[in-house]
mmCIF file of C-alpha atoms and ligand atoms in Angstrom:
data_model
loop_
_atom_site.group_PDB
_atom_site.id
_atom_site.type_symbol
_atom_site.label_atom_id
_atom_site.label_comp_id
_atom_site.label_asym_id
_atom_site.label_seq_id
_atom_site.Cartn_x
_atom_site.Cartn_y
_atom_site.Cartn_z
ATOM 1 C CA MET A 29 48.839 164.593 82.230
ATOM 2 C CA THR A 30 50.329 167.834 83.302
ATOM 3 C CA ARG A 31 52.890 169.792 81.143
ATOM 4 C CA ARG A 32 55.827 168.833 83.617
ATOM 5 C CA GLU A 33 54.876 165.319 83.148
ATOM 6 C CA THR A 34 55.116 165.421 80.149
ATOM 7 C CA LEU A 35 58.385 166.916 79.909
ATOM 8 C CA ILE A 36 59.913 165.091 82.096
ATOM 9 C CA SER A 37 58.502 161.826 80.224
ATOM 10 C CA GLY A 38 60.524 163.168 77.268
ATOM 11 C CA LEU A 39 57.148 163.480 74.978
ATOM 12 C CA CYS A 40 56.951 166.679 72.548
ATOM 13 C CA LEU A 41 55.181 169.440 74.330
ATOM 14 C CA CYS A 42 53.579 170.559 71.177
ATOM 15 C CA CYS A 43 50.497 169.420 71.718
ATOM 16 C CA LEU A 44 49.270 170.877 75.325
ATOM 17 C CA PRO A 45 47.099 173.384 75.857
ATOM 18 C CA THR A 46 47.097 176.934 76.776
ATOM 19 C CA THR A 47 44.289 179.787 76.895
ATOM 20 C CA THR A 48 45.062 181.648 74.305
ATOM 21 C CA GLY A 49 44.961 181.979 70.336
ATOM 22 C CA ALA A 50 43.601 182.956 67.338
ATOM 23 C CA ALA A 51 42.526 182.472 63.848
ATOM 24 C CA ALA A 52 45.785 181.681 61.544
ATOM 25 C CA PRO A 53 46.495 184.172 58.921
ATOM 26 C CA ALA A 54 46.002 183.485 55.501
ATOM 27 C CA LEU A 55 48.032 182.059 52.356
ATOM 28 C CA THR A 56 50.794 184.431 50.695
ATOM 29 C CA GLU A 57 52.266 183.151 47.338
ATOM 30 C CA VAL A 58 55.785 183.013 48.816
ATOM 31 C CA GLY A 59 57.185 182.114 44.960
ATOM 32 C CA SER A 60 55.803 180.928 41.602
ATOM 33 C CA GLY A 61 52.952 178.768 42.526
ATOM 34 C CA ILE A 62 54.354 178.357 45.974
ATOM 35 C CA PHE A 63 51.430 179.014 48.822
ATOM 36 C CA ILE A 64 52.292 179.525 52.414
ATOM 37 C CA ARG A 65 50.535 179.625 55.487
ATOM 38 C CA ALA A 66 52.838 181.038 58.637
ATOM 39 C CA GLY A 67 51.914 179.523 61.684
ATOM 40 C CA LEU A 68 51.689 180.908 65.170
ATOM 41 C CA HIS A 69 54.080 181.232 67.850
ATOM 42 C CA GLU A 70 51.674 179.262 70.164
ATOM 43 C CA GLU A 71 50.970 176.157 71.658
ATOM 44 C CA VAL A 72 47.684 174.119 70.254
ATOM 45 C CA THR A 73 44.659 175.811 71.142
ATOM 46 C CA ARG A 74 40.884 175.378 70.488
ATOM 47 C CA ALA A 75 41.401 178.867 68.895
ATOM 48 C CA ASN A 76 44.246 178.102 66.553
ATOM 49 C CA GLY A 77 42.961 174.867 65.676
ATOM 50 C CA GLY A 78 46.746 173.036 65.295
ATOM 51 C CA GLY A 79 47.604 175.192 62.773
ATOM 52 C CA ILE A 80 51.026 176.578 64.474
ATOM 53 C CA ALA A 81 53.465 175.236 62.030
ATOM 54 C CA ASN A 82 54.450 176.912 58.559
ATOM 55 C CA VAL A 83 52.256 174.598 55.918
ATOM 56 C CA GLY A 84 51.252 175.332 51.959
ATOM 57 C CA PHE A 85 51.494 173.655 49.042
ATOM 58 C CA ILE A 86 53.263 173.773 45.819
ATOM 59 C CA VAL A 87 52.048 173.875 41.945
ATOM 60 C CA GLY A 88 53.273 172.247 39.009
ATOM 61 C CA ARG A 89 52.011 172.085 35.661
ATOM 62 C CA ASP A 90 50.498 168.880 36.115
ATOM 63 C CA ALA A 91 50.006 168.872 39.899
ATOM 64 C CA VAL A 92 50.290 169.760 43.267
ATOM 65 C CA LEU A 93 52.432 168.903 46.229
ATOM 66 C CA VAL A 94 50.903 169.746 49.884
ATOM 67 C CA THR A 95 53.855 170.453 52.969
ATOM 68 C CA ASP A 96 53.099 170.223 55.461
ATOM 69 C CA ALA A 97 50.565 167.801 56.496
ATOM 70 C CA CYS A 98 49.187 170.560 58.790
ATOM 71 C CA GLY A 99 48.102 170.194 62.607
ATOM 72 C CA SER A 100 44.960 168.966 62.426
ATOM 73 C CA LEU A 101 42.477 167.638 60.563
ATOM 74 C CA ALA A 102 40.398 170.866 60.803
ATOM 75 C CA ASP A 103 43.488 173.070 59.824
ATOM 76 C CA GLY A 104 44.321 170.121 56.918
ATOM 77 C CA GLU A 105 40.982 170.652 55.548
ATOM 78 C CA TRP A 106 41.362 174.433 55.581
ATOM 79 C CA LEU A 107 44.350 173.969 53.555
ATOM 80 C CA ARG A 108 42.443 171.862 51.034
ATOM 81 C CA ALA A 109 39.881 174.754 50.616
ATOM 82 C CA GLU A 110 42.215 176.925 49.802
ATOM 83 C CA ILE A 111 44.254 174.888 47.494
ATOM 84 C CA ARG A 112 40.626 174.277 45.467
ATOM 85 C CA LYS A 113 40.185 177.984 45.256
ATOM 86 C CA ARG A 114 43.313 178.454 43.433
ATOM 87 C CA THR A 115 43.767 175.198 41.474
ATOM 88 C CA ASP A 116 42.060 172.487 40.555
ATOM 89 C CA LYS A 117 45.003 170.029 39.721
ATOM 90 C CA PRO A 118 45.429 166.933 41.337
ATOM 91 C CA ILE A 119 46.629 166.688 44.816
ATOM 92 C CA ARG A 120 49.115 163.846 43.974
ATOM 93 C CA TYR A 121 51.239 164.499 47.006
ATOM 94 C CA VAL A 122 51.222 165.398 50.409
ATOM 95 C CA LEU A 123 54.056 165.756 52.459
ATOM 96 C CA VAL A 124 54.957 165.037 56.430
ATOM 97 C CA THR A 125 58.063 165.918 57.425
ATOM 98 C CA HIS A 126 57.743 163.970 60.632
ATOM 99 C CA VAL A 127 56.154 162.739 63.109
ATOM 100 C CA HIS A 128 55.161 165.968 65.532
ATOM 101 C CA PRO A 129 51.604 166.639 65.518
ATOM 102 C CA ASP A 130 51.795 170.341 64.464
ATOM 103 C CA HIS A 131 53.266 168.745 61.235
ATOM 104 C CA CYS A 132 51.178 165.355 60.326
ATOM 105 C CA PHE A 133 47.002 165.210 61.799
ATOM 106 C CA GLY A 134 45.565 167.382 58.708
ATOM 107 C CA ALA A 135 47.074 164.627 56.281
ATOM 108 C CA ALA A 136 43.436 162.757 56.389
ATOM 109 C CA ALA A 137 41.635 166.115 54.971
ATOM 110 C CA PHE A 138 43.589 164.744 51.929
ATOM 111 C CA VAL A 139 43.096 161.564 51.873
ATOM 112 C CA ALA A 140 39.703 161.742 49.123
ATOM 113 C CA ASP A 141 42.751 162.982 46.784
ATOM 114 C CA GLN A 142 44.191 159.668 46.879
ATOM 115 C CA PRO A 143 47.505 161.275 47.082
ATOM 116 C CA THR A 144 50.965 159.445 47.856
ATOM 117 C CA ILE A 145 51.812 159.863 51.526
ATOM 118 C CA ILE A 146 55.717 160.669 51.532
ATOM 119 C CA GLY A 147 57.331 160.310 54.796
ATOM 120 C CA HIS A 148 60.603 159.679 56.329
ATOM 121 C CA HIS A 149 61.530 155.823 56.619
ATOM 122 C CA ALA A 150 61.303 155.886 60.402
ATOM 123 C CA LEU A 151 57.946 158.070 60.656
ATOM 124 C CA ARG A 152 56.013 154.780 60.229
ATOM 125 C CA ALA A 153 57.535 153.456 63.650
ATOM 126 C CA ALA A 154 57.208 157.193 65.043
ATOM 127 C CA LEU A 155 53.643 157.355 64.473
ATOM 128 C CA GLY A 156 52.897 154.076 65.547
ATOM 129 C CA ALA A 157 55.155 154.646 68.695
ATOM 130 C CA ARG A 158 53.345 157.744 69.608
ATOM 131 C CA GLY A 159 50.352 158.675 67.433
ATOM 132 C CA GLU A 160 47.668 157.449 69.369
ATOM 133 C CA PHE A 161 49.194 159.798 72.597
ATOM 134 C CA TYR A 162 49.345 162.745 70.663
ATOM 135 C CA ARG A 163 45.502 161.761 68.325
ATOM 136 C CA LYS A 164 44.237 161.840 72.287
ATOM 137 C CA ARG A 165 45.864 165.172 73.315
ATOM 138 C CA LEU A 166 45.213 166.673 70.161
ATOM 139 C CA ALA A 167 40.999 165.851 70.740
ATOM 140 C CA GLU A 168 41.110 166.721 73.942
ATOM 141 C CA ILE A 169 42.173 170.540 72.990
ATOM 142 C CA LEU A 170 40.299 170.362 69.518
ATOM 143 C CA GLY A 171 37.342 168.214 69.887
ATOM 144 C CA SER A 172 37.789 164.609 68.385
ATOM 145 C CA ASP A 173 35.888 165.662 65.139
ATOM 146 C CA ARG A 174 38.534 168.376 64.457
ATOM 147 C CA ALA A 175 41.480 166.503 65.880
ATOM 148 C CA GLY A 176 41.981 163.843 62.843
ATOM 149 C CA PRO A 177 43.374 160.438 62.942
ATOM 150 C CA VAL A 178 46.968 159.030 62.680
ATOM 151 C CA VAL A 179 47.724 159.038 58.908
ATOM 152 C CA TYR A 180 50.801 157.007 58.252
ATOM 153 C CA PRO A 181 52.998 156.976 55.154
ATOM 154 C CA THR A 182 52.309 155.682 51.846
ATOM 155 C CA GLU A 183 55.836 155.957 50.153
ATOM 156 C CA GLU A 184 59.019 156.189 52.543
ATOM 157 C CA VAL A 185 62.085 157.884 51.432
ATOM 158 C CA LYS A 186 65.232 156.201 52.138
ATOM 159 C CA ASP A 187 67.659 158.364 51.791
ATOM 160 C CA GLY A 188 66.845 160.830 49.031
ATOM 161 C CA LEU A 189 63.980 160.882 46.505
ATOM 162 C CA GLU A 190 62.866 163.155 43.285
ATOM 163 C CA LEU A 191 59.605 164.288 42.408
ATOM 164 C CA ASP A 192 58.169 165.938 39.821
ATOM 165 C CA LEU A 193 55.031 167.752 39.356
ATOM 166 C CA GLY A 194 54.952 168.533 35.939
ATOM 167 C CA GLY A 195 57.882 171.169 34.972
ATOM 168 C CA ARG A 196 58.781 171.485 38.288
ATOM 169 C CA VAL A 197 61.145 168.734 40.614
ATOM 170 C CA LEU A 198 61.334 168.673 44.348
ATOM 171 C CA ARG A 199 64.621 166.424 45.605
ATOM 172 C CA LEU A 200 63.632 165.343 49.099
ATOM 173 C CA ILE A 201 66.406 164.570 51.227
ATOM 174 C CA ALA A 202 65.299 161.696 54.707
ATOM 175 C CA HIS A 203 67.824 162.960 57.397
ATOM 176 C CA GLY A 204 69.592 161.305 60.353
ATOM 177 C CA PRO A 205 68.685 161.763 63.820
ATOM 178 C CA ALA A 206 67.952 165.606 64.372
ATOM 179 C CA HIS A 207 65.242 167.846 65.246
ATOM 180 C CA THR A 208 63.460 164.225 65.219
ATOM 181 C CA ASN A 209 64.603 160.919 64.079
ATOM 182 C CA CYS A 210 62.401 161.582 61.136
ATOM 183 C CA ASP A 211 62.740 164.817 59.305
ATOM 184 C CA LEU A 212 62.368 165.272 55.569
ATOM 185 C CA SER A 213 63.498 168.079 53.742
ATOM 186 C CA MET A 214 63.038 169.649 50.552
ATOM 187 C CA LEU A 215 64.358 171.739 48.086
ATOM 188 C CA ASP A 216 62.293 173.005 44.917
ATOM 189 C CA VAL A 217 64.914 173.311 42.313
ATOM 190 C CA GLN A 218 62.803 175.550 39.888
ATOM 191 C CA THR A 219 62.955 178.266 42.102
ATOM 192 C CA GLY A 220 66.111 177.167 44.809
ATOM 193 C CA LEU A 221 63.525 177.692 47.921
ATOM 194 C CA LEU A 222 64.445 174.867 50.601
ATOM 195 C CA PHE A 223 62.036 173.613 53.074
ATOM 196 C CA PRO A 224 63.969 172.264 55.693
ATOM 197 C CA ALA A 225 60.735 172.034 58.198
ATOM 198 C CA ASP A 226 61.678 171.671 61.494
ATOM 199 C CA LEU A 227 65.356 171.194 60.885
ATOM 200 C CA LEU A 228 65.034 175.390 60.934
ATOM 201 C CA PHE A 229 63.348 177.253 63.770
ATOM 202 C CA VAL A 230 63.156 180.998 63.274
ATOM 203 C CA HIS A 231 62.190 183.286 66.362
ATOM 204 C CA ARG A 232 60.652 180.271 68.165
ATOM 205 C CA VAL A 233 63.014 178.379 70.154
ATOM 206 C CA PRO A 234 64.125 174.898 68.675
ATOM 207 C CA ALA A 235 62.865 171.787 70.218
ATOM 208 C CA LEU A 236 64.910 169.045 70.418
ATOM 209 C CA ASP A 237 63.677 165.583 69.753
ATOM 210 C CA GLY A 238 65.924 163.829 68.153
ATOM 211 C CA SER A 239 69.987 163.875 68.560
ATOM 212 C CA LEU A 240 71.430 166.944 69.067
ATOM 213 C CA ARG A 241 74.941 166.567 67.539
ATOM 214 C CA GLY A 242 73.130 164.899 64.789
ATOM 215 C CA TRP A 243 71.253 168.168 64.250
ATOM 216 C CA LEU A 244 74.448 170.193 64.259
ATOM 217 C CA ASN A 245 75.324 167.523 61.410
ATOM 218 C CA GLU A 246 72.609 167.946 59.568
ATOM 219 C CA ALA A 247 72.395 171.322 59.702
ATOM 220 C CA GLU A 248 75.871 171.298 57.781
ATOM 221 C CA ARG A 249 74.330 169.072 55.217
ATOM 222 C CA LEU A 250 71.635 171.520 54.647
ATOM 223 C CA LYS A 251 73.821 174.298 54.742
ATOM 224 C CA ARG A 252 75.847 172.701 51.989
ATOM 225 C CA LEU A 253 72.754 172.556 49.446
ATOM 226 C CA GLY A 254 73.620 176.006 48.979
ATOM 227 C CA ALA A 255 69.687 177.116 49.016
ATOM 228 C CA SER A 256 69.966 181.421 49.792
ATOM 229 C CA ARG A 257 66.043 181.719 51.106
ATOM 230 C CA ALA A 258 64.028 178.942 52.770
ATOM 231 C CA VAL A 259 60.594 178.094 54.401
ATOM 232 C CA PRO A 260 61.607 177.313 57.839
ATOM 233 C CA GLY A 261 59.101 174.951 59.947
ATOM 234 C CA HIS A 262 58.778 177.852 62.517
ATOM 235 C CA GLY A 263 59.238 181.648 62.069
ATOM 236 C CA PRO A 264 58.181 184.276 59.003
ATOM 237 C CA MET A 265 56.841 182.171 56.025
ATOM 238 C CA VAL A 266 60.483 183.069 54.019
ATOM 239 C CA VAL A 267 63.711 183.886 55.389
ATOM 240 C CA ASP A 268 67.059 184.353 54.194
ATOM 241 C CA PHE A 269 68.740 181.097 54.855
ATOM 242 C CA ALA A 270 72.276 181.710 55.695
ATOM 243 C CA PRO A 271 71.790 184.171 59.046
ATOM 244 C CA ALA A 272 68.300 182.045 60.102
ATOM 245 C CA MET A 273 70.927 178.678 60.042
ATOM 246 C CA VAL A 274 73.372 181.240 62.114
ATOM 247 C CA ASP A 275 70.955 181.822 65.256
ATOM 248 C CA LEU A 276 69.625 178.247 65.017
ATOM 249 C CA THR A 277 73.228 176.757 65.111
ATOM 250 C CA ARG A 278 74.346 179.511 67.751
ATOM 251 C CA TYR A 279 71.676 178.138 69.663
ATOM 252 C CA LEU A 280 72.515 174.299 69.425
ATOM 253 C CA SER A 281 76.020 174.742 69.695
ATOM 254 C CA VAL A 282 75.615 176.675 73.460
ATOM 255 C CA LEU A 283 72.940 174.101 74.631
ATOM 256 C CA ARG A 284 75.777 171.493 73.395
ATOM 257 C CA GLU A 285 78.720 172.869 75.157
ATOM 258 C CA GLU A 286 76.800 174.251 78.273
ATOM 259 C CA THR A 287 75.269 170.783 78.833
ATOM 260 C CA ARG A 288 78.894 169.432 78.446
ATOM 261 C CA LYS A 289 80.474 171.822 80.844
ATOM 262 C CA ALA A 290 77.375 170.874 83.260
ATOM 263 C CA ILE A 291 78.158 167.253 82.942
ATOM 264 C CA ALA A 292 82.285 167.746 83.708
ATOM 265 C CA ASP A 293 81.012 169.899 86.339
ATOM 266 C CA GLY A 294 78.759 167.268 88.052
ATOM 267 C CA VAL A 295 75.719 169.293 87.897
ATOM 268 C CA SER A 296 72.551 167.359 88.172
ATOM 269 C CA ILE A 297 69.909 167.260 85.283
ATOM 270 C CA ALA A 298 67.722 169.205 86.878
ATOM 271 C CA ASP A 299 69.736 171.546 87.670
ATOM 272 C CA ALA A 300 71.229 171.666 84.309
ATOM 273 C CA GLY A 301 67.869 172.329 83.314
ATOM 274 C CA ARG A 302 67.124 175.557 85.063
ATOM 275 C CA THR A 303 70.920 176.601 84.353
ATOM 276 C CA VAL A 304 71.740 175.564 80.534
ATOM 277 C CA ALA A 305 71.568 178.247 77.524
ATOM 278 C CA GLN A 306 70.329 181.037 79.478
ATOM 279 C CA THR A 307 71.807 183.468 77.607
ATOM 280 C CA GLU A 308 69.293 182.470 74.660
ATOM 281 C CA ARG A 309 66.178 183.736 76.567
ATOM 282 C CA GLY A 310 65.768 186.791 75.048
ATOM 283 C CA ARG A 311 66.184 185.613 72.068
ATOM 284 C CA TRP A 312 63.711 183.091 71.148
ATOM 285 C CA ALA A 313 59.777 183.090 71.730
ATOM 286 C CA LEU A 314 58.177 180.051 73.742
ATOM 287 C CA PHE A 315 61.960 179.872 75.542
ATOM 288 C CA ASP A 316 60.752 179.181 79.072
ATOM 289 C CA ASP A 317 58.352 176.349 77.254
ATOM 290 C CA TYR A 318 61.111 173.981 75.708
ATOM 291 C CA ASN A 319 64.386 175.155 76.526
ATOM 292 C CA GLU A 320 64.669 173.246 80.120
ATOM 293 C CA ARG A 321 63.081 169.609 78.143
ATOM 294 C CA ASN A 322 65.750 170.309 75.693
ATOM 295 C CA VAL A 323 68.661 170.431 78.085
ATOM 296 C CA VAL A 324 66.930 167.013 79.512
ATOM 297 C CA LYS A 325 66.974 165.574 76.387
ATOM 298 C CA ALA A 326 70.947 167.329 75.222
ATOM 299 C CA TYR A 327 72.318 165.699 78.726
ATOM 300 C CA LYS A 328 71.010 162.273 78.257
ATOM 301 C CA GLU A 329 72.542 161.868 74.727
ATOM 302 C CA LEU A 330 76.133 164.089 75.700
ATOM 303 C CA GLU A 331 76.767 162.455 79.199
ATOM 304 C CA TRP A 332 77.513 159.036 77.036
ATOM 305 C CA GLU A 333 80.033 160.561 75.226
HETATM 306 ZN ZN1 LIG B 28 58.650 169.383 65.261
#
């Protein structure tokens, strides 16, 4: 399947190969007991091993939570080894924030720890629909031994869930359709650090795979949590939350308004894909890889308003 065929079929481009790539940077302790590895602003390559999303772990008095579940078995094995260099506490939870392969294929690296694998209540069906496609694409790039199997959640979040790592409470929210139809966010109550996963992209252009109007709604819901800092799914390890959300919602709003106008003016979906949101081009990495697909997705949603 070519990039363009994938684009047209509406499937996520996260796994398509490119020829560039470099080793992922190391973990940084960004808050007390919170370790994050910044993902690279690249598509998945053999060289980056699928490590393109921000991932890490949180240590409480009694246990460890992993978030996100990493982009491949190899990426997950790397993270597990890094955890074991720093703590021997049990890895009790692995959070899979949504169905995209850069956030879930490392879950298998933690199976020996027998963690609870936590996902949105819609994640199982999403993995059922797409998991094998993603796995095959990832295996083509990384080799089947490094890609990892599809791992399903063992605990589903319906609305919200509170976890306690021992003196460290984490609050999870299962969001309505937004970036995907199965987005989870998490707040570390102790530090006030928010983990919106791919509900927040920074520097890397947001990828729309759920609902544009829903994402703008869920963005408002996240703002009401009152967090001042966040670990975005893609971008720097930690950002000031408010200005990062201004950038995200500006892009999504431009996408919504210009797509609405294109529909009203009778512009075809293909022409809209080439013309909508072009003022955003210089502001985002990988803009040309995702914007057209975002417009196609937005067009299909908004033409039925
Ligand atoms: Zn994603």
